[in-house]
PDB file of C-alpha atoms in Angstrom:
ATOM      1  CA  MET F   1    -172.808  74.013 -21.297  1.00  0.00           C
ATOM      2  CA  ASN F   2    -173.683  70.657 -22.894  1.00  0.00           C
ATOM      3  CA  LYS F   3    -170.476  69.268 -21.539  1.00  0.00           C
ATOM      4  CA  GLN F   4    -171.514  70.257 -18.023  1.00  0.00           C
ATOM      5  CA  ILE F   5    -174.969  68.666 -18.413  1.00  0.00           C
ATOM      6  CA  ASN F   6    -173.314  65.510 -19.704  1.00  0.00           C
ATOM      7  CA  LYS F   7    -171.057  65.433 -16.652  1.00  0.00           C
ATOM      8  CA  ILE F   8    -174.088  65.780 -14.334  1.00  0.00           C
ATOM      9  CA  ARG F   9    -175.910  63.038 -16.294  1.00  0.00           C
ATOM     10  CA  TRP F  10    -172.928  60.734 -15.901  1.00  0.00           C
ATOM     11  CA  GLY F  11    -172.739  61.548 -12.227  1.00  0.00           C
ATOM     12  CA  ILE F  12    -176.419  60.788 -11.589  1.00  0.00           C
ATOM     13  CA  GLY F  13    -176.234  57.630 -13.723  1.00  0.00           C
ATOM     14  CA  THR F  14    -173.245  56.277 -11.837  1.00  0.00           C
ATOM     15  CA  LEU F  15    -174.864  57.106  -8.518  1.00  0.00           C
ATOM     16  CA  LEU F  16    -178.135  55.356  -9.452  1.00  0.00           C
ATOM     17  CA  LEU F  17    -176.459  52.305 -10.914  1.00  0.00           C
ATOM     18  CA  GLY F  18    -174.063  52.191  -7.971  1.00  0.00           C
ATOM     19  CA  SER F  19    -176.894  52.260  -5.447  1.00  0.00           C
ATOM     20  CA  ILE F  20    -178.792  49.562  -7.330  1.00  0.00           C
ATOM     21  CA  ILE F  21    -175.741  47.318  -7.305  1.00  0.00           C
ATOM     22  CA  ALA F  22    -175.007  48.144  -3.669  1.00  0.00           C
ATOM     23  CA  PHE F  23    -178.581  47.461  -2.525  1.00  0.00           C
ATOM     24  CA  SER F  24    -178.878  44.208  -4.422  1.00  0.00           C
ATOM     25  CA  PHE F  25    -175.593  43.078  -2.941  1.00  0.00           C
ATOM     26  CA  LEU F  26    -176.840  43.996   0.516  1.00  0.00           C
ATOM     27  CA  GLY F  27    -180.001  42.057  -0.256  1.00  0.00           C
ATOM     28  CA  ILE F  28    -178.067  38.929  -1.130  1.00  0.00           C
ATOM     29  CA  VAL F  29    -175.985  39.218   2.020  1.00  0.00           C
ATOM     30  CA  THR F  30    -179.036  39.740   4.221  1.00  0.00           C
ATOM     31  CA  ALA F  31    -180.910  36.893   2.590  1.00  0.00           C
ATOM     32  CA  SER F  32    -178.050  34.490   3.141  1.00  0.00           C
ATOM     33  CA  GLY F  33    -177.811  35.771   6.712  1.00  0.00           C
ATOM     34  CA  PHE F  34    -181.359  34.580   7.272  1.00  0.00           C
ATOM     35  CA  SER F  35    -180.624  31.114   5.971  1.00  0.00           C
ATOM     36  CA  ASP F  36    -180.037  30.067   9.548  1.00  0.00           C
ATOM     37  CA  THR F  37    -183.533  30.976  10.661  1.00  0.00           C
ATOM     38  CA  GLU F  38    -187.151  30.246   9.812  1.00  0.00           C
ATOM     39  CA  GLU F  39    -186.662  31.760   6.350  1.00  0.00           C
ATOM     40  CA  GLY F  40    -184.178  29.053   5.634  1.00  0.00           C
ATOM     41  CA  GLU F  41    -186.626  26.390   6.698  1.00  0.00           C
ATOM     42  CA  LYS F  42    -189.262  27.764   4.341  1.00  0.00           C
ATOM     43  CA  ASN F  43    -186.771  28.009   1.531  1.00  0.00           C
ATOM     44  CA  GLU F  44    -185.933  24.382   2.021  1.00  0.00           C
ATOM     45  CA  HIS F  45    -189.344  23.396   0.681  1.00  0.00           C
ATOM     46  CA  ARG F  46    -188.900  25.659  -2.308  1.00  0.00           C
ATOM     47  CA  GLY F  47    -185.597  24.027  -2.926  1.00  0.00           C
ATOM     48  CA  LEU F  48    -183.816  27.366  -2.914  1.00  0.00           C
ATOM     49  CA  GLN F  49    -181.690  26.929   0.090  1.00  0.00           C
ATOM     50  CA  ARG F  50    -181.479  23.684   1.914  1.00  0.00           C
ATOM     51  CA  PHE F  51    -181.477  24.346   5.588  1.00  0.00           C
ATOM     52  CA  LYS F  52    -179.842  21.793   7.774  1.00  0.00           C
ATOM     53  CA  SER F  53    -180.790  21.528  11.441  1.00  0.00           C
ATOM     54  CA  GLN F  54    -177.316  20.582  12.357  1.00  0.00           C
ATOM     55  CA  VAL F  55    -175.473  21.179  15.568  1.00  0.00           C
ATOM     56  CA  LYS F  56    -171.908  21.737  14.511  1.00  0.00           C
ATOM     57  CA  PHE F  57    -169.326  20.465  16.928  1.00  0.00           C
ATOM     58  CA  LYS F  58    -165.961  18.805  17.234  1.00  0.00           C
ATOM     59  CA  GLN F  59    -166.128  15.096  18.055  1.00  0.00           C
ATOM     60  CA  ASP F  60    -164.075  13.814  20.958  1.00  0.00           C
ATOM     61  CA  SER F  61    -163.131  10.156  21.208  1.00  0.00           C
ATOM     62  CA  LEU F  62    -162.949  10.063  25.010  1.00  0.00           C
ATOM     63  CA  TYR F  63    -166.345  11.749  25.322  1.00  0.00           C
ATOM     64  CA  SER F  64    -167.847   9.306  22.814  1.00  0.00           C
ATOM     65  CA  GLU F  65    -166.319   6.351  24.603  1.00  0.00           C
ATOM     66  CA  GLU F  66    -167.100   7.316  28.185  1.00  0.00           C
ATOM     67  CA  CYS F  67    -170.541   8.839  27.742  1.00  0.00           C
ATOM     68  CA  GLY F  68    -171.513   6.894  24.642  1.00  0.00           C
ATOM     69  CA  ALA F  69    -171.044   3.583  26.467  1.00  0.00           C
ATOM     70  CA  CYS F  70    -174.464   3.877  28.088  1.00  0.00           C
ATOM     71  CA  HIS F  71    -176.346   6.306  25.884  1.00  0.00           C
ATOM     72  CA  LEU F  72    -176.101   8.450  22.785  1.00  0.00           C
ATOM     73  CA  ALA F  73    -173.123  10.789  23.163  1.00  0.00           C
ATOM     74  CA  TYR F  74    -175.310  13.884  22.993  1.00  0.00           C
ATOM     75  CA  PRO F  75    -173.860  16.691  20.853  1.00  0.00           C
ATOM     76  CA  PRO F  76    -172.492  19.123  23.462  1.00  0.00           C
ATOM     77  CA  GLY F  77    -174.124  22.054  21.672  1.00  0.00           C
ATOM     78  CA  LEU F  78    -177.529  20.923  22.898  1.00  0.00           C
ATOM     79  CA  LEU F  79    -176.999  22.273  26.422  1.00  0.00           C
ATOM     80  CA  PRO F  80    -175.532  25.526  27.753  1.00  0.00           C
ATOM     81  CA  VAL F  81    -172.296  25.409  29.708  1.00  0.00           C
ATOM     82  CA  GLU F  82    -174.011  25.886  33.103  1.00  0.00           C
ATOM     83  CA  SER F  83    -176.072  22.772  32.455  1.00  0.00           C
ATOM     84  CA  TRP F  84    -173.030  20.675  31.593  1.00  0.00           C
ATOM     85  CA  GLN F  85    -171.245  21.911  34.715  1.00  0.00           C
ATOM     86  CA  LYS F  86    -174.214  21.004  36.900  1.00  0.00           C
ATOM     87  CA  LEU F  87    -174.494  17.595  35.253  1.00  0.00           C
ATOM     88  CA  MET F  88    -170.784  16.861  35.618  1.00  0.00           C
ATOM     89  CA  ALA F  89    -170.942  17.779  39.303  1.00  0.00           C
ATOM     90  CA  GLY F  90    -173.451  14.993  39.914  1.00  0.00           C
ATOM     91  CA  LEU F  91    -172.038  12.021  38.024  1.00  0.00           C
ATOM     92  CA  ASP F  92    -172.305   9.748  41.082  1.00  0.00           C
ATOM     93  CA  ASP F  93    -176.087  10.001  40.675  1.00  0.00           C
ATOM     94  CA  HIS F  94    -176.481  10.467  36.943  1.00  0.00           C
ATOM     95  CA  PHE F  95    -180.250  10.142  36.419  1.00  0.00           C
ATOM     96  CA  GLY F  96    -180.188   7.211  38.814  1.00  0.00           C
ATOM     97  CA  ASP F  97    -177.002   5.647  37.437  1.00  0.00           C
ATOM     98  CA  ASN F  98    -173.451   5.857  38.686  1.00  0.00           C
ATOM     99  CA  ALA F  99    -171.334   7.435  35.967  1.00  0.00           C
ATOM    100  CA  GLU F 100    -168.221   8.389  37.933  1.00  0.00           C
ATOM    101  CA  LEU F 101    -165.092   9.160  35.915  1.00  0.00           C
ATOM    102  CA  ASP F 102    -161.475   9.111  36.974  1.00  0.00           C
ATOM    103  CA  GLU F 103    -159.863  12.506  37.467  1.00  0.00           C
ATOM    104  CA  GLU F 104    -158.101  12.579  34.104  1.00  0.00           C
ATOM    105  CA  ALA F 105    -161.187  11.660  32.093  1.00  0.00           C
ATOM    106  CA  PHE F 106    -163.330  14.031  34.150  1.00  0.00           C
ATOM    107  CA  THR F 107    -161.085  17.045  33.460  1.00  0.00           C
ATOM    108  CA  HIS F 108    -160.822  16.231  29.770  1.00  0.00           C
ATOM    109  CA  ILE F 109    -164.569  15.788  29.283  1.00  0.00           C
ATOM    110  CA  ALA F 110    -165.490  18.816  31.431  1.00  0.00           C
ATOM    111  CA  ASN F 111    -163.170  20.996  29.323  1.00  0.00           C
ATOM    112  CA  TYR F 112    -164.484  19.571  26.085  1.00  0.00           C
ATOM    113  CA  LEU F 113    -168.089  20.210  27.089  1.00  0.00           C
ATOM    114  CA  SER F 114    -167.408  23.810  28.147  1.00  0.00           C
ATOM    115  CA  GLN F 115    -165.727  24.524  24.841  1.00  0.00           C
ATOM    116  CA  GLN F 116    -168.440  22.972  22.708  1.00  0.00           C
ATOM    117  CA  ALA F 117    -171.490  23.927  24.781  1.00  0.00           C
ATOM    118  CA  LEU F 118    -174.447  25.908  23.502  1.00  0.00           C
ATOM    119  CA  GLN F 119    -173.568  29.601  23.543  1.00  0.00           C
ATOM    120  CA  LYS F 120    -175.483  32.747  22.931  1.00  0.00           C
ATOM    121  CA  GLY F 121    -174.915  34.182  19.479  1.00  0.00           C
ATOM    122  CA  GLN F 122    -173.053  31.231  18.011  1.00  0.00           C
ATOM    123  CA  SER F 123    -175.743  30.931  15.331  1.00  0.00           C
ATOM    124  CA  ALA F 124    -179.252  32.283  15.066  1.00  0.00           C
ATOM    125  CA  LYS F 125    -180.686  28.791  14.904  1.00  0.00           C
ATOM    126  CA  MET F 126    -178.869  27.519  17.961  1.00  0.00           C
ATOM    127  CA  SER F 127    -179.388  30.684  19.974  1.00  0.00           C
ATOM    128  CA  LYS F 128    -183.106  30.021  19.738  1.00  0.00           C
ATOM    129  CA  MET F 129    -182.546  27.038  21.986  1.00  0.00           C
ATOM    130  CA  LEU F 130    -181.624  29.397  24.786  1.00  0.00           C
ATOM    131  CA  ARG F 131    -184.807  31.433  24.481  1.00  0.00           C
ATOM    132  CA  ASN F 132    -187.028  31.336  27.566  1.00  0.00           C
ATOM    133  CA  ALA F 133    -184.605  28.986  29.256  1.00  0.00           C
ATOM    134  CA  PRO F 134    -185.807  28.442  32.819  1.00  0.00           C
ATOM    135  CA  ASN F 135    -183.932  30.092  35.670  1.00  0.00           C
ATOM    136  CA  ILE F 136    -183.170  26.757  37.233  1.00  0.00           C
ATOM    137  CA  THR F 137    -180.391  25.300  35.096  1.00  0.00           C
ATOM    138  CA  PRO F 138    -181.908  22.302  33.280  1.00  0.00           C
ATOM    139  CA  ILE F 139    -179.696  19.232  32.979  1.00  0.00           C
ATOM    140  CA  ARG F 140    -182.011  17.437  30.603  1.00  0.00           C
ATOM    141  CA  ILE F 141    -182.054  18.545  26.968  1.00  0.00           C
ATOM    142  CA  THR F 142    -185.732  17.573  26.952  1.00  0.00           C
ATOM    143  CA  GLU F 143    -186.424  20.285  29.575  1.00  0.00           C
ATOM    144  CA  LEU F 144    -185.358  23.159  27.325  1.00  0.00           C
ATOM    145  CA  PRO F 145    -188.441  25.118  26.164  1.00  0.00           C
ATOM    146  CA  TYR F 146    -187.100  24.964  22.612  1.00  0.00           C
ATOM    147  CA  PHE F 147    -187.057  21.179  22.753  1.00  0.00           C
ATOM    148  CA  ILE F 148    -190.566  21.004  24.224  1.00  0.00           C
ATOM    149  CA  ASN F 149    -191.860  23.400  21.593  1.00  0.00           C
ATOM    150  CA  LYS F 150    -190.354  21.329  18.772  1.00  0.00           C
ATOM    151  CA  HIS F 151    -191.787  18.035  20.056  1.00  0.00           C
ATOM    152  CA  ASP F 152    -195.128  18.995  21.597  1.00  0.00           C
ATOM    153  CA  GLU F 153    -197.195  17.779  18.650  1.00  0.00           C
ATOM    154  CA  ILE F 154    -195.845  14.260  18.822  1.00  0.00           C
ATOM    155  CA  PRO F 155    -198.372  11.974  20.514  1.00  0.00           C
ATOM    156  CA  ASP F 156    -197.367   9.656  23.393  1.00  0.00           C
ATOM    157  CA  ARG F 157    -198.076   6.547  21.345  1.00  0.00           C
ATOM    158  CA  MET F 158    -195.261   7.456  18.965  1.00  0.00           C
ATOM    159  CA  VAL F 159    -192.537   7.982  21.566  1.00  0.00           C
ATOM    160  CA  ILE F 160    -193.211   7.428  25.269  1.00  0.00           C
ATOM    161  CA  LYS F 161    -195.630   4.531  24.762  1.00  0.00           C
ATOM    162  CA  ASN F 162    -193.830   3.272  21.666  1.00  0.00           C
ATOM    163  CA  PRO F 163    -191.873   0.166  22.794  1.00  0.00           C
ATOM    164  CA  LYS F 164    -189.345   0.817  20.042  1.00  0.00           C
ATOM    165  CA  VAL F 165    -188.582   4.288  21.415  1.00  0.00           C
ATOM    166  CA  GLY F 166    -189.727   4.669  25.033  1.00  0.00           C
ATOM    167  CA  SER F 167    -188.321   8.108  25.777  1.00  0.00           C
ATOM    168  CA  PHE F 168    -187.572  11.464  24.194  1.00  0.00           C
ATOM    169  CA  SER F 169    -184.025  11.083  25.526  1.00  0.00           C
ATOM    170  CA  ARG F 170    -183.296   8.478  22.865  1.00  0.00           C
ATOM    171  CA  CYS F 171    -182.826  11.039  20.088  1.00  0.00           C
ATOM    172  CA  ASN F 172    -181.262   8.537  17.709  1.00  0.00           C
ATOM    173  CA  SER F 173    -184.377   6.347  17.657  1.00  0.00           C
ATOM    174  CA  CYS F 174    -185.946   8.849  15.271  1.00  0.00           C
ATOM    175  CA  HIS F 175    -183.056  11.163  14.351  1.00  0.00           C
ATOM    176  CA  LYS F 176    -180.732   8.518  12.915  1.00  0.00           C
ATOM    177  CA  ASP F 177    -177.715  10.826  12.717  1.00  0.00           C
ATOM    178  CA  ALA F 178    -178.261  12.477  16.103  1.00  0.00           C
ATOM    179  CA  GLU F 179    -174.763  11.526  17.191  1.00  0.00           C
ATOM    180  CA  LYS F 180    -173.402  13.644  14.352  1.00  0.00           C
ATOM    181  CA  GLY F 181    -175.666  16.494  15.385  1.00  0.00           C
ATOM    182  CA  VAL F 182    -178.137  16.113  12.507  1.00  0.00           C
ATOM    183  CA  PHE F 183    -181.725  16.861  13.534  1.00  0.00           C
ATOM    184  CA  ASN F 184    -183.337  17.749  10.194  1.00  0.00           C
ATOM    185  CA  GLU F 185    -187.084  17.470  10.376  1.00  0.00           C
ATOM    186  CA  ASP F 186    -187.328  15.920   6.922  1.00  0.00           C
ATOM    187  CA  MET F 187    -185.044  13.099   8.019  1.00  0.00           C
ATOM    188  CA  VAL F 188    -187.113  12.101  11.035  1.00  0.00           C
ATOM    189  CA  SER F 189    -188.292   8.503  10.989  1.00  0.00           C
ATOM    190  CA  ILE F 190    -190.260   7.242  13.990  1.00  0.00           C
ATOM    191  CA  PRO F 191    -189.896   3.455  14.498  1.00  0.00           C
ATOM    192  CA  GLY F 192    -193.189   1.780  13.671  1.00  0.00           C
ATOM    193  CA  PHE F 193    -194.635   5.015  12.255  1.00  0.00           C
ATOM    194  CA  GLY F 194    -192.158   6.140   9.626  1.00  0.00           C
ATOM    195  CA  HIS F 195    -191.596   9.639   8.364  1.00  0.00           C
ATOM    196  CA  TRP F 196    -192.850  12.482  10.536  1.00  0.00           C
ATOM    197  CA  ASP F 197    -194.200  15.612   8.919  1.00  0.00           C
ATOM    198  CA  ASP F 198    -196.004  18.366  10.797  1.00  0.00           C
TER     199      ASP F 198
ATOM    200  CA  MET P   1    -127.742 -25.005  -0.238  1.00  0.00           C
ATOM    201  CA  LYS P   2    -131.506 -25.624  -0.038  1.00  0.00           C
ATOM    202  CA  ARG P   3    -131.195 -26.486   3.622  1.00  0.00           C
ATOM    203  CA  ASP P   4    -129.337 -23.255   4.308  1.00  0.00           C
ATOM    204  CA  MET P   5    -132.080 -21.286   2.601  1.00  0.00           C
ATOM    205  CA  ASP P   6    -134.794 -23.055   4.621  1.00  0.00           C
ATOM    206  CA  LYS P   7    -132.895 -22.245   7.793  1.00  0.00           C
ATOM    207  CA  THR P   8    -132.599 -18.579   6.834  1.00  0.00           C
ATOM    208  CA  ILE P   9    -136.329 -18.387   6.140  1.00  0.00           C
ATOM    209  CA  LEU P  10    -137.129 -20.094   9.421  1.00  0.00           C
ATOM    210  CA  ILE P  11    -134.872 -17.756  11.382  1.00  0.00           C
ATOM    211  CA  THR P  12    -136.324 -14.702   9.615  1.00  0.00           C
ATOM    212  CA  VAL P  13    -139.894 -15.805  10.354  1.00  0.00           C
ATOM    213  CA  LEU P  14    -139.126 -16.556  13.993  1.00  0.00           C
ATOM    214  CA  PHE P  15    -137.242 -13.322  14.443  1.00  0.00           C
ATOM    215  CA  SER P  16    -139.989 -11.218  12.818  1.00  0.00           C
ATOM    216  CA  SER P  17    -142.626 -12.838  14.987  1.00  0.00           C
ATOM    217  CA  LEU P  18    -140.939 -11.303  18.005  1.00  0.00           C
ATOM    218  CA  PHE P  19    -142.104  -7.925  16.804  1.00  0.00           C
ATOM    219  CA  LEU P  20    -145.706  -8.883  16.097  1.00  0.00           C
ATOM    220  CA  PRO P  21    -148.076  -7.196  18.512  1.00  0.00           C
ATOM    221  CA  LEU P  22    -149.414  -9.757  20.932  1.00  0.00           C
ATOM    222  CA  PRO P  23    -153.202  -9.858  21.005  1.00  0.00           C
ATOM    223  CA  SER P  24    -154.535  -8.604  24.342  1.00  0.00           C
ATOM    224  CA  MET P  25    -155.751 -11.566  26.296  1.00  0.00           C
ATOM    225  CA  ALA P  26    -158.507 -11.576  28.846  1.00  0.00           C
ATOM    226  CA  THR P  27    -156.217 -13.480  31.163  1.00  0.00           C
ATOM    227  CA  ASP P  28    -153.493 -10.805  31.190  1.00  0.00           C
ATOM    228  CA  ALA P  29    -155.748  -8.144  32.643  1.00  0.00           C
ATOM    229  CA  THR P  30    -157.696 -10.485  34.896  1.00  0.00           C
ATOM    230  CA  ASP P  31    -154.497 -12.096  36.233  1.00  0.00           C
ATOM    231  CA  THR P  32    -153.067  -8.675  37.070  1.00  0.00           C
ATOM    232  CA  LEU P  33    -156.209  -7.621  38.897  1.00  0.00           C
ATOM    233  CA  GLN P  34    -156.731 -10.927  40.702  1.00  0.00           C
ATOM    234  CA  GLN P  35    -153.107 -10.792  41.784  1.00  0.00           C
ATOM    235  CA  SER P  36    -153.550  -7.263  43.138  1.00  0.00           C
ATOM    236  CA  TYR P  37    -156.741  -8.241  45.004  1.00  0.00           C
ATOM    237  CA  LEU P  38    -154.729 -10.864  46.901  1.00  0.00           C
ATOM    238  CA  LYS P  39    -152.962  -8.026  48.684  1.00  0.00           C
ATOM    239  CA  SER P  40    -156.265  -6.934  50.211  1.00  0.00           C
ATOM    240  CA  GLY P  41    -156.901 -10.237  51.898  1.00  0.00           C
ATOM    241  CA  SER P  42    -158.304 -12.657  49.324  1.00  0.00           C
ATOM    242  CA  THR P  43    -156.580 -16.017  49.235  1.00  0.00           C
ATOM    243  CA  SER P  44    -158.235 -17.796  46.327  1.00  0.00           C
ATOM    244  CA  TYR P  45    -161.090 -17.280  43.899  1.00  0.00           C
ATOM    245  CA  SER P  46    -164.111 -19.408  43.115  1.00  0.00           C
ATOM    246  CA  ALA P  47    -165.733 -19.447  39.700  1.00  0.00           C
ATOM    247  CA  SER P  48    -168.957 -20.899  41.111  1.00  0.00           C
ATOM    248  CA  SER P  49    -169.241 -18.080  43.699  1.00  0.00           C
ATOM    249  CA  GLY P  50    -168.629 -15.606  40.859  1.00  0.00           C
ATOM    250  CA  ALA P  51    -171.420 -17.135  38.788  1.00  0.00           C
ATOM    251  CA  LEU P  52    -173.796 -16.966  41.759  1.00  0.00           C
ATOM    252  CA  PHE P  53    -172.860 -13.376  42.527  1.00  0.00           C
ATOM    253  CA  TRP P  54    -173.481 -12.381  38.895  1.00  0.00           C
ATOM    254  CA  LYS P  55    -177.077 -13.585  39.227  1.00  0.00           C
ATOM    255  CA  LYS P  56    -177.663 -12.441  42.801  1.00  0.00           C
ATOM    256  CA  GLU P  57    -180.645 -10.121  42.925  1.00  0.00           C
ATOM    257  CA  ILE P  58    -181.047  -7.260  45.388  1.00  0.00           C
ATOM    258  CA  ASN P  59    -184.062  -4.938  45.217  1.00  0.00           C
ATOM    259  CA  GLY P  60    -184.902  -6.268  41.766  1.00  0.00           C
ATOM    260  CA  ARG P  61    -181.462  -5.551  40.395  1.00  0.00           C
ATOM    261  CA  SER P  62    -178.680  -7.895  39.350  1.00  0.00           C
ATOM    262  CA  CYS P  63    -175.904  -7.932  36.745  1.00  0.00           C
ATOM    263  CA  THR P  64    -178.322  -9.759  34.469  1.00  0.00           C
ATOM    264  CA  THR P  65    -180.751  -6.796  34.509  1.00  0.00           C
ATOM    265  CA  CYS P  66    -178.667  -5.116  31.817  1.00  0.00           C
ATOM    266  CA  HIS P  67    -176.326  -7.897  30.684  1.00  0.00           C
ATOM    267  CA  SER P  68    -179.220 -10.314  29.931  1.00  0.00           C
ATOM    268  CA  SER P  69    -179.527 -13.811  31.372  1.00  0.00           C
ATOM    269  CA  SER P  70    -176.549 -15.086  29.375  1.00  0.00           C
ATOM    270  CA  VAL P  71    -173.137 -13.420  29.170  1.00  0.00           C
ATOM    271  CA  LYS P  72    -172.870 -14.843  25.668  1.00  0.00           C
ATOM    272  CA  THR P  73    -175.736 -12.764  24.324  1.00  0.00           C
ATOM    273  CA  LYS P  74    -176.282  -9.038  23.938  1.00  0.00           C
ATOM    274  CA  GLY P  75    -177.748  -7.073  26.793  1.00  0.00           C
ATOM    275  CA  ARG P  76    -179.614  -3.807  26.982  1.00  0.00           C
ATOM    276  CA  HIS P  77    -179.127  -0.846  29.310  1.00  0.00           C
ATOM    277  CA  LYS P  78    -182.227  -0.780  31.512  1.00  0.00           C
ATOM    278  CA  GLN P  79    -182.679   2.976  31.393  1.00  0.00           C
ATOM    279  CA  THR P  80    -181.409   4.043  27.989  1.00  0.00           C
ATOM    280  CA  GLY P  81    -182.062   0.876  25.999  1.00  0.00           C
ATOM    281  CA  LYS P  82    -178.581   0.973  24.507  1.00  0.00           C
ATOM    282  CA  ILE P  83    -177.294  -2.400  23.332  1.00  0.00           C
ATOM    283  CA  ILE P  84    -174.540  -3.862  25.509  1.00  0.00           C
ATOM    284  CA  LEU P  85    -172.290  -6.331  23.682  1.00  0.00           C
ATOM    285  CA  PRO P  86    -171.783  -9.814  25.192  1.00  0.00           C
ATOM    286  CA  MET P  87    -169.507  -9.999  28.240  1.00  0.00           C
ATOM    287  CA  ALA P  88    -168.096 -13.472  27.497  1.00  0.00           C
ATOM    288  CA  PRO P  89    -164.528 -13.214  26.132  1.00  0.00           C
ATOM    289  CA  SER P  90    -165.187 -16.301  23.983  1.00  0.00           C
ATOM    290  CA  ILE P  91    -167.799 -14.336  22.048  1.00  0.00           C
ATOM    291  CA  ASN P  92    -166.368 -10.850  22.455  1.00  0.00           C
ATOM    292  CA  PRO P  93    -162.544 -11.044  22.722  1.00  0.00           C
ATOM    293  CA  LYS P  94    -162.303  -7.347  23.615  1.00  0.00           C
ATOM    294  CA  ARG P  95    -163.852  -8.062  27.009  1.00  0.00           C
ATOM    295  CA  LEU P  96    -161.641  -8.127  30.113  1.00  0.00           C
ATOM    296  CA  THR P  97    -158.578  -6.861  28.260  1.00  0.00           C
ATOM    297  CA  SER P  98    -158.087  -3.578  30.150  1.00  0.00           C
ATOM    298  CA  THR P  99    -157.604  -3.413  33.924  1.00  0.00           C
ATOM    299  CA  LYS P 100    -158.698   0.227  33.913  1.00  0.00           C
ATOM    300  CA  LYS P 101    -161.967  -0.570  32.185  1.00  0.00           C
ATOM    301  CA  ILE P 102    -162.685  -3.555  34.400  1.00  0.00           C
ATOM    302  CA  GLU P 103    -162.239  -1.456  37.542  1.00  0.00           C
ATOM    303  CA  LYS P 104    -164.277   1.427  36.124  1.00  0.00           C
ATOM    304  CA  TRP P 105    -167.264  -0.781  35.394  1.00  0.00           C
ATOM    305  CA  PHE P 106    -167.004  -2.676  38.666  1.00  0.00           C
ATOM    306  CA  LEU P 107    -167.192   0.668  40.469  1.00  0.00           C
ATOM    307  CA  ARG P 108    -170.144   2.023  38.494  1.00  0.00           C
ATOM    308  CA  ASN P 109    -172.116  -1.156  38.189  1.00  0.00           C
ATOM    309  CA  CYS P 110    -171.662  -2.474  41.732  1.00  0.00           C
ATOM    310  CA  LYS P 111    -172.956   0.882  42.975  1.00  0.00           C
ATOM    311  CA  TRP P 112    -175.991   0.780  40.693  1.00  0.00           C
ATOM    312  CA  THR P 113    -176.787  -2.872  41.287  1.00  0.00           C
ATOM    313  CA  TYR P 114    -176.038  -3.261  44.984  1.00  0.00           C
ATOM    314  CA  GLY P 115    -175.756   0.342  46.152  1.00  0.00           C
ATOM    315  CA  ARG P 116    -172.173  -0.275  47.294  1.00  0.00           C
ATOM    316  CA  THR P 117    -168.754  -1.095  45.950  1.00  0.00           C
ATOM    317  CA  CYS P 118    -167.914  -4.776  45.511  1.00  0.00           C
ATOM    318  CA  SER P 119    -165.248  -6.395  47.678  1.00  0.00           C
ATOM    319  CA  THR P 120    -162.013  -7.605  46.147  1.00  0.00           C
ATOM    320  CA  GLN P 121    -163.175 -11.172  46.868  1.00  0.00           C
ATOM    321  CA  GLU P 122    -166.428 -10.620  44.938  1.00  0.00           C
ATOM    322  CA  LYS P 123    -164.617  -9.021  42.013  1.00  0.00           C
ATOM    323  CA  GLY P 124    -161.987 -11.755  41.935  1.00  0.00           C
ATOM    324  CA  ASP P 125    -164.683 -14.438  41.945  1.00  0.00           C
ATOM    325  CA  ILE P 126    -166.596 -12.786  39.110  1.00  0.00           C
ATOM    326  CA  LEU P 127    -163.433 -12.518  37.012  1.00  0.00           C
ATOM    327  CA  GLU P 128    -162.547 -16.145  37.786  1.00  0.00           C
ATOM    328  CA  TRP P 129    -165.886 -17.222  36.341  1.00  0.00           C
ATOM    329  CA  LEU P 130    -166.288 -14.672  33.566  1.00  0.00           C
ATOM    330  CA  LYS P 131    -162.840 -15.109  32.010  1.00  0.00           C
ATOM    331  CA  HIS P 132    -163.692 -18.703  31.082  1.00  0.00           C
ATOM    332  CA  GLN P 133    -167.053 -17.866  29.540  1.00  0.00           C
TER     333      GLN P 133
END
């Protein structure tokens, strides 16, 4: 009889302990899964988990050379593929400039951009950039609602009317490592104003 | 014996130098292009016409808008503010070393500045002037 009770005790014990271990493990997994979202950003201040606002992408020397000759070679993950396609279709009038490419360079860069473009579900953080995207395909990164939302507190005098910046398109004026895809808020430094903290 | 050794060294040095990569010269690329422009009707090029064309302003735009008033100093892209390194090969030896690049920028920049492509005569004149800067 006692033997049977002992067996039941063991059974219950194992089950309880097992569930505790299983749930805590699940907890750890879920918590780390959130590191890509707002939770991560909060944790950053607590020093628990440093969140990096980084657009991960593969660099391409031809893209950097051709597009980076006139402006920052924007990380391709900042625009969805439809936007890149629309932009590439109008290189003869590229925001008022002629940016025509020869056929070889065009094909290479168009392929590169499609592969590295912003995609739904690639990461929670990046997917947020596609939220409320307007129906008309935007070709300016600064037209994405996510971008506007992130920069709407910055007064004109710091960017548009700041002679050292002049436009929100010049990401690297304030995000020094923009070319590498680093847009961490705690690394922002606005020329003439210094560190930005909202 | 010593003389023989000197000779060997000299021959070795001369022979090895054959395999040293030649630095790209502005004149190689510009000569090739200027030569090819001749086929489309140009007969000779004028450095002074090139210098004038570089500064010629149409609708408030000229080459100097972005390349600054001197080809020996840095310029700045009018729209994006990006620094453009000096165009003068004497200051920036990388300039005018690739025919492909020269043609690419002539196409883009003539269209932006003058709203049209530049003629082979205009391009030849600019190169004639710019290569000696």
